[in-house]
């Protein structure tokens, strides 16, 4: 069983730039959620994708956008980067919308904005 | 609104017990518990769906009091491997695991 993988693991950008983070979900999982985790804090929900459609969004501005592909992998895009966007970005996959169940997290992409 | 966890940090000796609390201002449908070790992904521990029902994971158990909108995580006879940051995540309805996480409780178990 393949776990959740994210890339890149670390990256450094400057303010105003754009970034794309990638996530491969666990085999058989059709739902991907993205979380932002600032240093020393709990993960904050960004949005969720189910079968290529956005299914819920947290309190993040429109410059945070995403995609889910037919193989259920996903991308998180952030435009016009700000210093406060520096964080660990976690992807989590799960099975189905109707079920309350385990989230399988990747190890994250650590973004530093200078 | 983010659930509130307490304490923020706890230091234990191996074999000691600890309780981590998670309180919400909203009525809860479910409470999820995760543990994250430094530099690693959060790992699922358990979900609680019904009030008063306890779940267990090794010597880690939890309870969920719907009326008080609270959950507690019990670390019993702690082991070195229990060190990490524990997060509760809550849902106010069946929403496909779109969790609101607390700020975390750092646990350090010393020999």
PDB file of C-alpha atoms in Angstrom:
ATOM      1  CA  UNK A   1       0.000   0.000   0.000  1.00  0.00           C
ATOM      2  CA  UNK A   2       1.561   3.290  -1.115  1.00  0.00           C
ATOM      3  CA  UNK A   3       1.393   6.108   1.419  1.00  0.00           C
ATOM      4  CA  UNK A   4       0.855   9.811   0.853  1.00  0.00           C
ATOM      5  CA  UNK A   5       3.822  11.499  -0.786  1.00  0.00           C
ATOM      6  CA  UNK A   6       4.446  15.200  -1.160  1.00  0.00           C
ATOM      7  CA  UNK A   7       6.917  17.224  -3.182  1.00  0.00           C
ATOM      8  CA  UNK A   8       9.024  19.191  -2.863  1.00  0.00           C
ATOM      9  CA  UNK A   9       9.963  18.605   0.771  1.00  0.00           C
ATOM     10  CA  UNK A  10      11.538  22.030   1.203  1.00  0.00           C
ATOM     11  CA  UNK A  11      11.526  25.176  -0.865  1.00  0.00           C
ATOM     12  CA  UNK A  12      12.414  28.823  -0.542  1.00  0.00           C
ATOM     13  CA  UNK A  13      10.587  31.580  -2.404  1.00  0.00           C
ATOM     14  CA  UNK A  14      10.546  35.344  -2.285  1.00  0.00           C
ATOM     15  CA  UNK A  15       7.571  37.538  -1.575  1.00  0.00           C
ATOM     16  CA  UNK A  16       5.300  37.963  -4.601  1.00  0.00           C
ATOM     17  CA  UNK A  17       6.322  34.714  -6.273  1.00  0.00           C
ATOM     18  CA  UNK A  18       4.066  31.754  -6.966  1.00  0.00           C
ATOM     19  CA  UNK A  19       4.458  28.177  -5.753  1.00  0.00           C
ATOM     20  CA  UNK A  20       2.984  24.787  -6.650  1.00  0.00           C
ATOM     21  CA  UNK A  21       3.022  21.906  -4.179  1.00  0.00           C
ATOM     22  CA  UNK A  22       2.163  18.357  -5.163  1.00  0.00           C
ATOM     23  CA  UNK A  23       0.576  15.408  -3.404  1.00  0.00           C
ATOM     24  CA  UNK A  24       0.019  11.789  -4.340  1.00  0.00           C
ATOM     25  CA  UNK A  25      -2.780  10.292  -2.315  1.00  0.00           C
ATOM     26  CA  UNK A  26      -2.796   6.860  -0.744  1.00  0.00           C
ATOM     27  CA  UNK A  27      -3.837   4.092  -3.094  1.00  0.00           C
ATOM     28  CA  UNK A  28      -7.618   3.832  -3.313  1.00  0.00           C
ATOM     29  CA  UNK A  29      -8.315   7.202  -1.687  1.00  0.00           C
ATOM     30  CA  UNK A  30     -10.443   9.664  -3.643  1.00  0.00           C
ATOM     31  CA  UNK A  31     -10.403  12.602  -1.231  1.00  0.00           C
ATOM     32  CA  UNK A  32      -7.496  14.957  -0.616  1.00  0.00           C
ATOM     33  CA  UNK A  33      -7.360  17.723   1.982  1.00  0.00           C
ATOM     34  CA  UNK A  34      -4.712  20.404   2.363  1.00  0.00           C
ATOM     35  CA  UNK A  35      -3.661  21.915   5.668  1.00  0.00           C
ATOM     36  CA  UNK A  36      -1.292  24.735   6.583  1.00  0.00           C
ATOM     37  CA  UNK A  37       0.733  24.289   9.747  1.00  0.00           C
ATOM     38  CA  UNK A  38       2.601  27.305  11.065  1.00  0.00           C
ATOM     39  CA  UNK A  39       5.496  26.658  13.424  1.00  0.00           C
ATOM     40  CA  UNK A  40       4.286  25.534  16.842  1.00  0.00           C
ATOM     41  CA  UNK A  41       0.620  25.484  15.854  1.00  0.00           C
ATOM     42  CA  UNK A  42      -2.000  22.971  14.800  1.00  0.00           C
ATOM     43  CA  UNK A  43      -2.817  22.312  11.141  1.00  0.00           C
ATOM     44  CA  UNK A  44      -5.371  24.699   9.596  1.00  0.00           C
ATOM     45  CA  UNK A  45      -7.770  23.429   6.926  1.00  0.00           C
ATOM     46  CA  UNK A  46      -7.247  25.062   3.527  1.00  0.00           C
ATOM     47  CA  UNK A  47      -9.554  23.073   1.248  1.00  0.00           C
ATOM     48  CA  UNK A  48     -10.618  19.599   0.252  1.00  0.00           C
ATOM     49  CA  UNK A  49     -11.005  17.916  -3.116  1.00  0.00           C
ATOM     50  CA  UNK A  50     -13.277  14.992  -3.867  1.00  0.00           C
ATOM     51  CA  UNK A  51     -13.287  13.415  -7.312  1.00  0.00           C
ATOM     52  CA  UNK A  52     -11.685  16.494  -8.887  1.00  0.00           C
ATOM     53  CA  UNK A  53     -14.154  18.980  -7.370  1.00  0.00           C
ATOM     54  CA  UNK A  54     -13.477  21.363  -4.502  1.00  0.00           C
ATOM     55  CA  UNK A  55     -15.557  20.256  -1.535  1.00  0.00           C
ATOM     56  CA  UNK A  56     -15.181  22.832   1.186  1.00  0.00           C
ATOM     57  CA  UNK A  57     -12.732  25.603   1.905  1.00  0.00           C
ATOM     58  CA  UNK A  58     -11.297  27.075   5.056  1.00  0.00           C
ATOM     59  CA  UNK A  59     -10.593  30.711   5.815  1.00  0.00           C
ATOM     60  CA  UNK A  60      -7.928  31.231   3.151  1.00  0.00           C
ATOM     61  CA  UNK A  61      -7.876  33.885   0.409  1.00  0.00           C
ATOM     62  CA  UNK A  62      -8.476  33.062  -3.284  1.00  0.00           C
ATOM     63  CA  UNK A  63      -4.749  33.203  -4.027  1.00  0.00           C
ATOM     64  CA  UNK A  64      -4.719  29.726  -2.493  1.00  0.00           C
ATOM     65  CA  UNK A  65      -6.080  27.389  -5.154  1.00  0.00           C
ATOM     66  CA  UNK A  66      -5.927  23.733  -5.953  1.00  0.00           C
ATOM     67  CA  UNK A  67      -6.550  20.951  -8.380  1.00  0.00           C
ATOM     68  CA  UNK A  68      -7.265  17.277  -8.181  1.00  0.00           C
ATOM     69  CA  UNK A  69      -6.454  15.018 -11.105  1.00  0.00           C
ATOM     70  CA  UNK A  70      -8.250  11.880 -12.359  1.00  0.00           C
ATOM     71  CA  UNK A  71      -5.737   9.701 -10.511  1.00  0.00           C
ATOM     72  CA  UNK A  72      -6.686  11.636  -7.323  1.00  0.00           C
ATOM     73  CA  UNK A  73      -3.301  13.290  -6.950  1.00  0.00           C
ATOM     74  CA  UNK A  74      -3.520  16.976  -6.124  1.00  0.00           C
ATOM     75  CA  UNK A  75      -1.777  20.324  -6.363  1.00  0.00           C
ATOM     76  CA  UNK A  76      -1.849  23.345  -4.108  1.00  0.00           C
ATOM     77  CA  UNK A  77      -1.028  26.657  -5.763  1.00  0.00           C
ATOM     78  CA  UNK A  78      -0.287  29.852  -3.905  1.00  0.00           C
ATOM     79  CA  UNK A  79       0.040  33.123  -5.811  1.00  0.00           C
ATOM     80  CA  UNK A  80       1.532  36.428  -4.667  1.00  0.00           C
ATOM     81  CA  UNK A  81       3.363  34.840  -1.769  1.00  0.00           C
ATOM     82  CA  UNK A  82       3.470  36.719   1.526  1.00  0.00           C
ATOM     83  CA  UNK A  83       5.866  36.281   4.425  1.00  0.00           C
ATOM     84  CA  UNK A  84       3.051  34.779   6.543  1.00  0.00           C
ATOM     85  CA  UNK A  85       2.675  31.964   4.016  1.00  0.00           C
ATOM     86  CA  UNK A  86       5.843  30.434   5.454  1.00  0.00           C
ATOM     87  CA  UNK A  87       4.652  27.139   6.932  1.00  0.00           C
ATOM     88  CA  UNK A  88       4.514  23.386   6.569  1.00  0.00           C
ATOM     89  CA  UNK A  89       1.865  22.412   4.034  1.00  0.00           C
ATOM     90  CA  UNK A  90       0.334  19.029   4.727  1.00  0.00           C
ATOM     91  CA  UNK A  91      -1.669  16.915   2.360  1.00  0.00           C
ATOM     92  CA  UNK A  92      -4.001  14.261   3.742  1.00  0.00           C
ATOM     93  CA  UNK A  93      -5.923  11.620   1.866  1.00  0.00           C
ATOM     94  CA  UNK A  94      -9.019   9.764   2.970  1.00  0.00           C
ATOM     95  CA  UNK A  95     -11.639   7.483   1.572  1.00  0.00           C
ATOM     96  CA  UNK A  96     -14.957   9.030   0.653  1.00  0.00           C
ATOM     97  CA  UNK A  97     -16.955  11.985   1.858  1.00  0.00           C
ATOM     98  CA  UNK A  98     -19.687  10.315   3.836  1.00  0.00           C
ATOM     99  CA  UNK A  99     -17.352   8.487   6.137  1.00  0.00           C
ATOM    100  CA  UNK A 100     -15.738   9.991   9.183  1.00  0.00           C
ATOM    101  CA  UNK A 101     -12.440   8.258   9.274  1.00  0.00           C
ATOM    102  CA  UNK A 102      -8.709   8.399   9.425  1.00  0.00           C
ATOM    103  CA  UNK A 103      -6.752  11.028   7.554  1.00  0.00           C
ATOM    104  CA  UNK A 104      -3.469   9.801   6.128  1.00  0.00           C
ATOM    105  CA  UNK A 105      -0.983  12.653   6.136  1.00  0.00           C
ATOM    106  CA  UNK A 106       2.103  13.140   4.048  1.00  0.00           C
ATOM    107  CA  UNK A 107       5.252  14.504   5.641  1.00  0.00           C
ATOM    108  CA  UNK A 108       4.616  17.917   4.173  1.00  0.00           C
ATOM    109  CA  UNK A 109       6.275  20.583   2.091  1.00  0.00           C
ATOM    110  CA  UNK A 110       8.065  23.224   4.121  1.00  0.00           C
ATOM    111  CA  UNK A 111       7.774  26.601   2.424  1.00  0.00           C
ATOM    112  CA  UNK A 112       9.914  29.548   3.436  1.00  0.00           C
ATOM    113  CA  UNK A 113       9.030  32.954   2.015  1.00  0.00           C
ATOM    114  CA  UNK A 114      11.764  35.599   2.208  1.00  0.00           C
TER     115      UNK A 114
ATOM    116  CA  UNK B   1     -13.656  28.089  15.985  1.00  0.00           C
ATOM    117  CA  UNK B   2     -10.498  26.295  17.045  1.00  0.00           C
ATOM    118  CA  UNK B   3     -10.811  23.833  19.966  1.00  0.00           C
ATOM    119  CA  UNK B   4      -8.707  24.656  23.021  1.00  0.00           C
ATOM    120  CA  UNK B   5      -6.236  22.095  24.290  1.00  0.00           C
ATOM    121  CA  UNK B   6      -4.761  21.924  27.757  1.00  0.00           C
ATOM    122  CA  UNK B   7      -2.154  21.695  29.025  1.00  0.00           C
ATOM    123  CA  UNK B   8       0.069  23.208  26.339  1.00  0.00           C
ATOM    124  CA  UNK B   9       2.952  21.014  27.417  1.00  0.00           C
ATOM    125  CA  UNK B  10       3.640  18.198  29.839  1.00  0.00           C
ATOM    126  CA  UNK B  11       6.794  16.392  30.935  1.00  0.00           C
ATOM    127  CA  UNK B  12       6.484  12.823  32.210  1.00  0.00           C
ATOM    128  CA  UNK B  13       8.723  10.129  33.527  1.00  0.00           C
ATOM    129  CA  UNK B  14       8.387   6.773  31.830  1.00  0.00           C
ATOM    130  CA  UNK B  15       5.479   4.903  33.414  1.00  0.00           C
ATOM    131  CA  UNK B  16       3.583   7.995  34.563  1.00  0.00           C
ATOM    132  CA  UNK B  17       0.101   8.949  33.431  1.00  0.00           C
ATOM    133  CA  UNK B  18      -1.170  12.148  31.829  1.00  0.00           C
ATOM    134  CA  UNK B  19      -4.446  13.619  30.611  1.00  0.00           C
ATOM    135  CA  UNK B  20      -4.840  15.994  27.674  1.00  0.00           C
ATOM    136  CA  UNK B  21      -8.072  17.927  27.340  1.00  0.00           C
ATOM    137  CA  UNK B  22      -9.780  19.338  24.270  1.00  0.00           C
ATOM    138  CA  UNK B  23     -12.698  21.770  24.623  1.00  0.00           C
ATOM    139  CA  UNK B  24     -14.905  23.320  21.992  1.00  0.00           C
ATOM    140  CA  UNK B  25     -17.411  26.174  22.087  1.00  0.00           C
ATOM    141  CA  UNK B  26     -19.495  24.380  19.460  1.00  0.00           C
ATOM    142  CA  UNK B  27     -21.577  21.206  19.589  1.00  0.00           C
ATOM    143  CA  UNK B  28     -19.422  18.416  18.241  1.00  0.00           C
ATOM    144  CA  UNK B  29     -20.135  15.521  15.908  1.00  0.00           C
ATOM    145  CA  UNK B  30     -16.738  13.905  16.239  1.00  0.00           C
ATOM    146  CA  UNK B  31     -13.356  14.320  17.852  1.00  0.00           C
ATOM    147  CA  UNK B  32     -10.187  12.984  16.242  1.00  0.00           C
ATOM    148  CA  UNK B  33      -6.813  12.592  17.941  1.00  0.00           C
ATOM    149  CA  UNK B  34      -3.460  12.688  16.143  1.00  0.00           C
ATOM    150  CA  UNK B  35       0.154  12.564  17.303  1.00  0.00           C
ATOM    151  CA  UNK B  36       2.949  14.301  15.453  1.00  0.00           C
ATOM    152  CA  UNK B  37       6.607  13.663  16.157  1.00  0.00           C
ATOM    153  CA  UNK B  38       9.147  16.308  15.299  1.00  0.00           C
ATOM    154  CA  UNK B  39       9.666  16.529  11.548  1.00  0.00           C
ATOM    155  CA  UNK B  40       7.111  13.840  10.799  1.00  0.00           C
ATOM    156  CA  UNK B  41       3.543  13.626   9.548  1.00  0.00           C
ATOM    157  CA  UNK B  42       0.654  13.592  12.016  1.00  0.00           C
ATOM    158  CA  UNK B  43      -0.423  10.035  12.732  1.00  0.00           C
ATOM    159  CA  UNK B  44      -3.978   9.013  13.492  1.00  0.00           C
ATOM    160  CA  UNK B  45      -4.721   7.682  16.979  1.00  0.00           C
ATOM    161  CA  UNK B  46      -8.497   7.431  17.208  1.00  0.00           C
ATOM    162  CA  UNK B  47     -11.906   8.922  16.467  1.00  0.00           C
ATOM    163  CA  UNK B  48     -14.724   9.340  18.947  1.00  0.00           C
ATOM    164  CA  UNK B  49     -18.242   9.639  17.616  1.00  0.00           C
ATOM    165  CA  UNK B  50     -20.531   8.957  20.531  1.00  0.00           C
ATOM    166  CA  UNK B  51     -20.789  10.694  23.858  1.00  0.00           C
ATOM    167  CA  UNK B  52     -19.210   8.928  26.760  1.00  0.00           C
ATOM    168  CA  UNK B  53     -17.674   6.258  24.592  1.00  0.00           C
ATOM    169  CA  UNK B  54     -14.053   5.461  25.175  1.00  0.00           C
ATOM    170  CA  UNK B  55     -11.692   4.237  22.528  1.00  0.00           C
ATOM    171  CA  UNK B  56      -8.228   2.866  22.929  1.00  0.00           C
ATOM    172  CA  UNK B  57      -4.944   2.651  21.131  1.00  0.00           C
ATOM    173  CA  UNK B  58      -2.357   0.604  22.998  1.00  0.00           C
ATOM    174  CA  UNK B  59      -2.305   2.266  26.436  1.00  0.00           C
ATOM    175  CA  UNK B  60      -3.758   5.480  25.065  1.00  0.00           C
ATOM    176  CA  UNK B  61      -7.487   5.919  25.497  1.00  0.00           C
ATOM    177  CA  UNK B  62      -9.934   8.766  25.096  1.00  0.00           C
ATOM    178  CA  UNK B  63     -13.401   9.850  26.094  1.00  0.00           C
ATOM    179  CA  UNK B  64     -15.914  12.222  24.516  1.00  0.00           C
ATOM    180  CA  UNK B  65     -18.507  14.128  26.510  1.00  0.00           C
ATOM    181  CA  UNK B  66     -20.980  15.557  24.005  1.00  0.00           C
ATOM    182  CA  UNK B  67     -22.842  17.654  26.551  1.00  0.00           C
ATOM    183  CA  UNK B  68     -19.686  19.369  27.737  1.00  0.00           C
ATOM    184  CA  UNK B  69     -18.271  19.517  24.192  1.00  0.00           C
ATOM    185  CA  UNK B  70     -15.061  18.071  25.547  1.00  0.00           C
ATOM    186  CA  UNK B  71     -12.750  15.175  24.882  1.00  0.00           C
ATOM    187  CA  UNK B  72      -9.893  13.871  26.990  1.00  0.00           C
ATOM    188  CA  UNK B  73      -6.934  11.757  25.931  1.00  0.00           C
ATOM    189  CA  UNK B  74      -5.416   9.494  28.587  1.00  0.00           C
ATOM    190  CA  UNK B  75      -1.782   8.425  28.375  1.00  0.00           C
ATOM    191  CA  UNK B  76      -1.404   5.485  30.741  1.00  0.00           C
ATOM    192  CA  UNK B  77       1.944   4.072  31.870  1.00  0.00           C
ATOM    193  CA  UNK B  78       3.660   6.317  29.341  1.00  0.00           C
ATOM    194  CA  UNK B  79       6.468   5.036  27.175  1.00  0.00           C
ATOM    195  CA  UNK B  80       9.317   6.946  25.562  1.00  0.00           C
ATOM    196  CA  UNK B  81       7.572   6.493  22.217  1.00  0.00           C
ATOM    197  CA  UNK B  82       4.633   8.575  23.443  1.00  0.00           C
ATOM    198  CA  UNK B  83       6.693  11.761  23.115  1.00  0.00           C
ATOM    199  CA  UNK B  84       5.371  14.136  20.486  1.00  0.00           C
ATOM    200  CA  UNK B  85       2.700  16.751  19.985  1.00  0.00           C
ATOM    201  CA  UNK B  86      -0.902  15.644  20.341  1.00  0.00           C
ATOM    202  CA  UNK B  87      -3.644  17.390  18.389  1.00  0.00           C
ATOM    203  CA  UNK B  88      -7.373  17.085  18.688  1.00  0.00           C
ATOM    204  CA  UNK B  89      -9.399  17.744  15.563  1.00  0.00           C
ATOM    205  CA  UNK B  90     -13.115  18.395  15.653  1.00  0.00           C
ATOM    206  CA  UNK B  91     -16.104  18.333  13.335  1.00  0.00           C
ATOM    207  CA  UNK B  92     -19.464  19.911  14.137  1.00  0.00           C
ATOM    208  CA  UNK B  93     -21.230  17.697  11.585  1.00  0.00           C
ATOM    209  CA  UNK B  94     -20.482  14.826   9.267  1.00  0.00           C
ATOM    210  CA  UNK B  95     -18.376  16.857   6.852  1.00  0.00           C
ATOM    211  CA  UNK B  96     -15.963  14.421   5.292  1.00  0.00           C
ATOM    212  CA  UNK B  97     -13.136  14.881   7.749  1.00  0.00           C
ATOM    213  CA  UNK B  98     -12.671  18.610   7.330  1.00  0.00           C
ATOM    214  CA  UNK B  99     -11.119  18.983  10.740  1.00  0.00           C
ATOM    215  CA  UNK B 100     -10.512  22.012  12.913  1.00  0.00           C
ATOM    216  CA  UNK B 101      -7.409  21.273  14.944  1.00  0.00           C
ATOM    217  CA  UNK B 102      -6.434  22.579  18.354  1.00  0.00           C
ATOM    218  CA  UNK B 103      -3.096  24.204  19.035  1.00  0.00           C
ATOM    219  CA  UNK B 104      -1.545  20.985  20.285  1.00  0.00           C
ATOM    220  CA  UNK B 105      -0.106  19.594  23.508  1.00  0.00           C
ATOM    221  CA  UNK B 106       3.607  18.833  23.602  1.00  0.00           C
ATOM    222  CA  UNK B 107       4.410  15.679  25.523  1.00  0.00           C
ATOM    223  CA  UNK B 108       7.921  14.723  26.544  1.00  0.00           C
ATOM    224  CA  UNK B 109       8.463  11.365  28.206  1.00  0.00           C
ATOM    225  CA  UNK B 110      11.799  11.022  29.942  1.00  0.00           C
ATOM    226  CA  UNK B 111      13.507   7.785  31.063  1.00  0.00           C
TER     227      UNK B 111
END
